[in-house]
mmCIF file of C-alpha atoms in Angstrom:
data_model
loop_
_atom_site.group_PDB
_atom_site.id
_atom_site.type_symbol
_atom_site.label_atom_id
_atom_site.label_comp_id
_atom_site.label_asym_id
_atom_site.label_seq_id
_atom_site.Cartn_x
_atom_site.Cartn_y
_atom_site.Cartn_z
ATOM 1 C CA MET A 1066 0.236 22.256 16.792
ATOM 2 C CA ALA A 1067 2.609 19.545 17.994
ATOM 3 C CA ASN A 1068 4.782 22.156 19.695
ATOM 4 C CA ALA A 1069 1.670 23.418 21.478
ATOM 5 C CA GLY A 1070 1.239 20.065 23.231
ATOM 6 C CA LYS A 1071 -1.189 18.516 20.751
ATOM 7 C CA THR A 1072 -0.869 14.997 19.397
ATOM 8 C CA VAL A 1073 -0.943 15.102 15.601
ATOM 9 C CA ILE A 1074 -1.971 12.009 13.630
ATOM 10 C CA VAL A 1075 -1.935 11.990 9.830
ATOM 11 C CA ALA A 1076 -3.418 9.147 7.792
ATOM 12 C CA ALA A 1077 -2.938 9.292 4.031
ATOM 13 C CA LEU A 1078 -1.904 7.420 0.932
ATOM 14 C CA ASP A 1079 1.844 7.695 0.457
ATOM 15 C CA GLY A 1080 1.986 6.735 -3.206
ATOM 16 C CA THR A 1081 0.049 7.039 -6.448
ATOM 17 C CA PHE A 1082 -1.145 4.185 -8.632
ATOM 18 C CA GLN A 1083 2.165 4.698 -10.492
ATOM 19 C CA ARG A 1084 4.137 4.116 -7.243
ATOM 20 C CA LYS A 1085 5.302 7.730 -7.110
ATOM 21 C CA ALA A 1086 5.128 10.040 -4.082
ATOM 22 C CA PHE A 1087 1.571 11.253 -3.495
ATOM 23 C CA GLY A 1088 1.445 15.013 -3.107
ATOM 24 C CA ALA A 1089 3.455 16.443 -0.247
ATOM 25 C CA ILE A 1090 2.596 13.742 2.303
ATOM 26 C CA LEU A 1091 6.145 12.346 2.361
ATOM 27 C CA ASN A 1092 7.449 15.796 3.339
ATOM 28 C CA LEU A 1093 5.923 15.153 6.777
ATOM 29 C CA VAL A 1094 8.046 12.065 7.464
ATOM 30 C CA PRO A 1095 11.159 13.956 8.669
ATOM 31 C CA LEU A 1096 8.957 15.935 11.082
ATOM 32 C CA ALA A 1097 7.435 12.875 12.779
ATOM 33 C CA GLU A 1098 8.741 10.986 15.808
ATOM 34 C CA SER A 1099 7.183 7.780 14.536
ATOM 35 C CA VAL A 1100 5.872 6.535 11.212
ATOM 36 C CA VAL A 1101 3.726 3.417 10.930
ATOM 37 C CA LYS A 1102 3.067 2.057 7.455
ATOM 38 C CA LEU A 1103 -0.078 -0.034 7.331
ATOM 39 C CA THR A 1104 -1.008 -2.411 4.559
ATOM 40 C CA ALA A 1105 -4.280 -3.521 3.034
ATOM 41 C CA VAL A 1106 -5.333 -6.931 1.740
ATOM 42 C CA CYS A 1107 -4.503 -7.682 -1.898
ATOM 43 C CA MET A 1108 -7.849 -7.795 -3.675
ATOM 44 C CA GLU A 1109 -6.456 -10.365 -6.114
ATOM 45 C CA CYS A 1110 -4.496 -12.928 -4.035
ATOM 46 C CA PHE A 1111 -5.143 -11.934 -0.374
ATOM 47 C CA ARG A 1112 -1.495 -11.213 0.544
ATOM 48 C CA GLU A 1113 -0.551 -8.004 2.320
ATOM 49 C CA ALA A 1114 -0.991 -5.145 -0.139
ATOM 50 C CA ALA A 1115 1.170 -2.025 -0.123
ATOM 51 C CA TYR A 1116 0.256 -0.706 -3.577
ATOM 52 C CA THR A 1117 -2.727 0.764 -5.383
ATOM 53 C CA LYS A 1118 -3.611 -0.498 -8.853
ATOM 54 C CA ARG A 1119 -5.857 1.663 -11.031
ATOM 55 C CA LEU A 1120 -8.477 -0.282 -12.943
ATOM 56 C CA GLY A 1121 -9.343 2.414 -15.504
ATOM 57 C CA MET A 1122 -7.285 3.973 -18.273
ATOM 58 C CA GLU A 1123 -7.350 7.593 -17.006
ATOM 59 C CA LYS A 1124 -3.963 9.336 -17.108
ATOM 60 C CA GLU A 1125 -4.587 11.962 -14.397
ATOM 61 C CA VAL A 1126 -2.946 11.310 -11.023
ATOM 62 C CA GLU A 1127 -6.068 12.117 -9.013
ATOM 63 C CA VAL A 1128 -9.211 10.308 -10.155
ATOM 64 C CA ILE A 1129 -11.958 10.169 -7.542
ATOM 65 C CA GLY A 1130 -13.329 6.685 -7.000
ATOM 66 C CA GLY A 1131 -13.411 3.652 -4.790
ATOM 67 C CA ALA A 1132 -13.311 -0.072 -5.513
ATOM 68 C CA ASP A 1133 -14.707 0.672 -8.977
ATOM 69 C CA LYS A 1134 -11.496 2.584 -9.858
ATOM 70 C CA TYR A 1135 -8.757 1.148 -7.611
ATOM 71 C CA HIS A 1136 -7.642 -2.122 -6.012
ATOM 72 C CA ALA A 1137 -5.189 -2.628 -3.173
ATOM 73 C CA VAL A 1138 -2.585 -5.084 -4.482
ATOM 74 C CA CYS A 1139 0.654 -6.787 -3.435
ATOM 75 C CA ARG A 1140 3.871 -6.332 -5.433
ATOM 76 C CA LEU A 1141 3.293 -9.498 -7.425
ATOM 77 C CA CYS A 1142 -0.241 -8.584 -8.496
ATOM 78 C CA TYR A 1143 0.730 -4.955 -9.169
ATOM 79 C CA PHE A 1144 3.065 -6.092 -11.940
ATOM 80 C CA HIS A 1145 0.779 -8.839 -13.253
ATOM 81 C CA LYS A 1146 -1.042 -8.116 -16.512
ATOM 82 C CA ALA A 1147 -4.809 -7.765 -16.147
ATOM 83 C CA SER A 1148 -5.989 -11.301 -16.853
ATOM 84 C CA GLY A 1149 -8.562 -11.720 -14.122
ATOM 85 C CA GLN A 1150 -6.305 -14.239 -12.338
ATOM 86 C CA PRO A 1151 -3.935 -13.576 -9.418
ATOM 87 C CA ALA A 1152 -0.281 -13.490 -10.423
ATOM 88 C CA ARG A 1153 1.731 -16.682 -10.033
ATOM 89 C CA PRO A 1154 5.519 -16.492 -9.637
ATOM 90 C CA ASP A 1155 6.202 -19.100 -12.316
ATOM 91 C CA SER A 1156 4.370 -16.997 -14.931
ATOM 92 C CA ARG A 1157 6.398 -13.786 -14.489
ATOM 93 C CA GLU A 1158 9.404 -12.649 -16.467
ATOM 94 C CA ASP A 1159 10.401 -9.776 -14.157
ATOM 95 C CA LYS A 1160 11.380 -11.962 -11.192
ATOM 96 C CA GLU A 1161 13.019 -9.081 -9.312
ATOM 97 C CA ASN A 1162 9.515 -7.809 -8.512
ATOM 98 C CA TRP A 1163 8.297 -11.027 -6.882
ATOM 99 C CA PRO A 1164 7.981 -11.270 -3.123
ATOM 100 C CA ALA A 1165 10.761 -13.397 -1.654
ATOM 101 C CA PRO A 1166 9.425 -16.943 -1.095
ATOM 102 C CA GLY A 1167 9.201 -18.219 2.444
ATOM 103 C CA LYS A 1168 9.762 -14.827 4.095
ATOM 104 C CA PRO A 1169 8.721 -14.942 7.775
ATOM 105 C CA GLY A 1170 5.219 -13.569 8.245
ATOM 106 C CA GLU A 1171 4.413 -13.604 4.520
ATOM 107 C CA ALA A 1172 1.417 -15.567 3.335
ATOM 108 C CA LYS A 1173 1.725 -18.206 0.695
ATOM 109 C CA LEU A 1174 -0.323 -17.813 -2.473
ATOM 110 C CA GLY A 1175 -3.962 -18.428 -1.620
ATOM 111 C CA GLU A 1176 -3.622 -17.834 2.133
ATOM 112 C CA ALA A 1177 -5.678 -15.046 3.622
ATOM 113 C CA ALA A 1178 -2.885 -12.871 4.983
ATOM 114 C CA GLY A 1179 -5.357 -10.021 4.992
ATOM 115 C CA ALA A 1180 -7.161 -11.503 7.942
ATOM 116 C CA ARG A 1181 -4.307 -10.112 10.041
ATOM 117 C CA LYS A 1182 -4.462 -6.497 8.826
ATOM 118 C CA PRO A 1183 -7.643 -5.414 7.022
ATOM 119 C CA LEU A 1184 -6.531 -1.783 6.718
ATOM 120 C CA ALA A 1185 -6.081 0.687 3.896
ATOM 121 C CA ALA A 1186 -2.535 1.242 2.649
ATOM 122 C CA HIS A 1187 -1.391 4.538 4.116
ATOM 123 C CA ARG A 1188 1.042 6.036 6.551
ATOM 124 C CA ILE A 1189 0.270 7.228 10.045
ATOM 125 C CA LEU A 1190 2.565 9.962 11.273
ATOM 126 C CA GLN A 1191 2.415 10.869 14.934
ATOM 127 C CA TYR A 1192 4.107 13.455 17.108
ATOM 128 C CA SER A 1193 3.588 13.589 20.855
ATOM 129 C CA PRO A 1194 5.446 16.399 22.594
ATOM 130 C CA PRO A 1195 7.329 15.661 25.821
ATOM 131 C CA LYS A 1196 5.266 16.245 28.945
#
């Protein structure tokens, strides 16, 4: 379709709740002229969220559901044990998974970074043929 002069836009999740490639969506990346990765708002601490955390105990990769089954989460909250509280850097043993403190554009704990980008975590792949 792109070679026929059509603009093709794909919006999809790029990873599973286990942070593994989701289906064949990543096979489209080498075919795209541009790739824009959007983030959601962490439903636990309000930072930018690039991951999906499953709330249930199902083992299947694809489980249909919404906010009752999944939460958008940041890296810190993804690795935090389910305690009902947002993750705090001083309570984590696996420090390599923490966001770097003071990174430009990154919200501090408790700030509503999500106010900037209230979007679902997915990739947008676009091809526009030359005119």
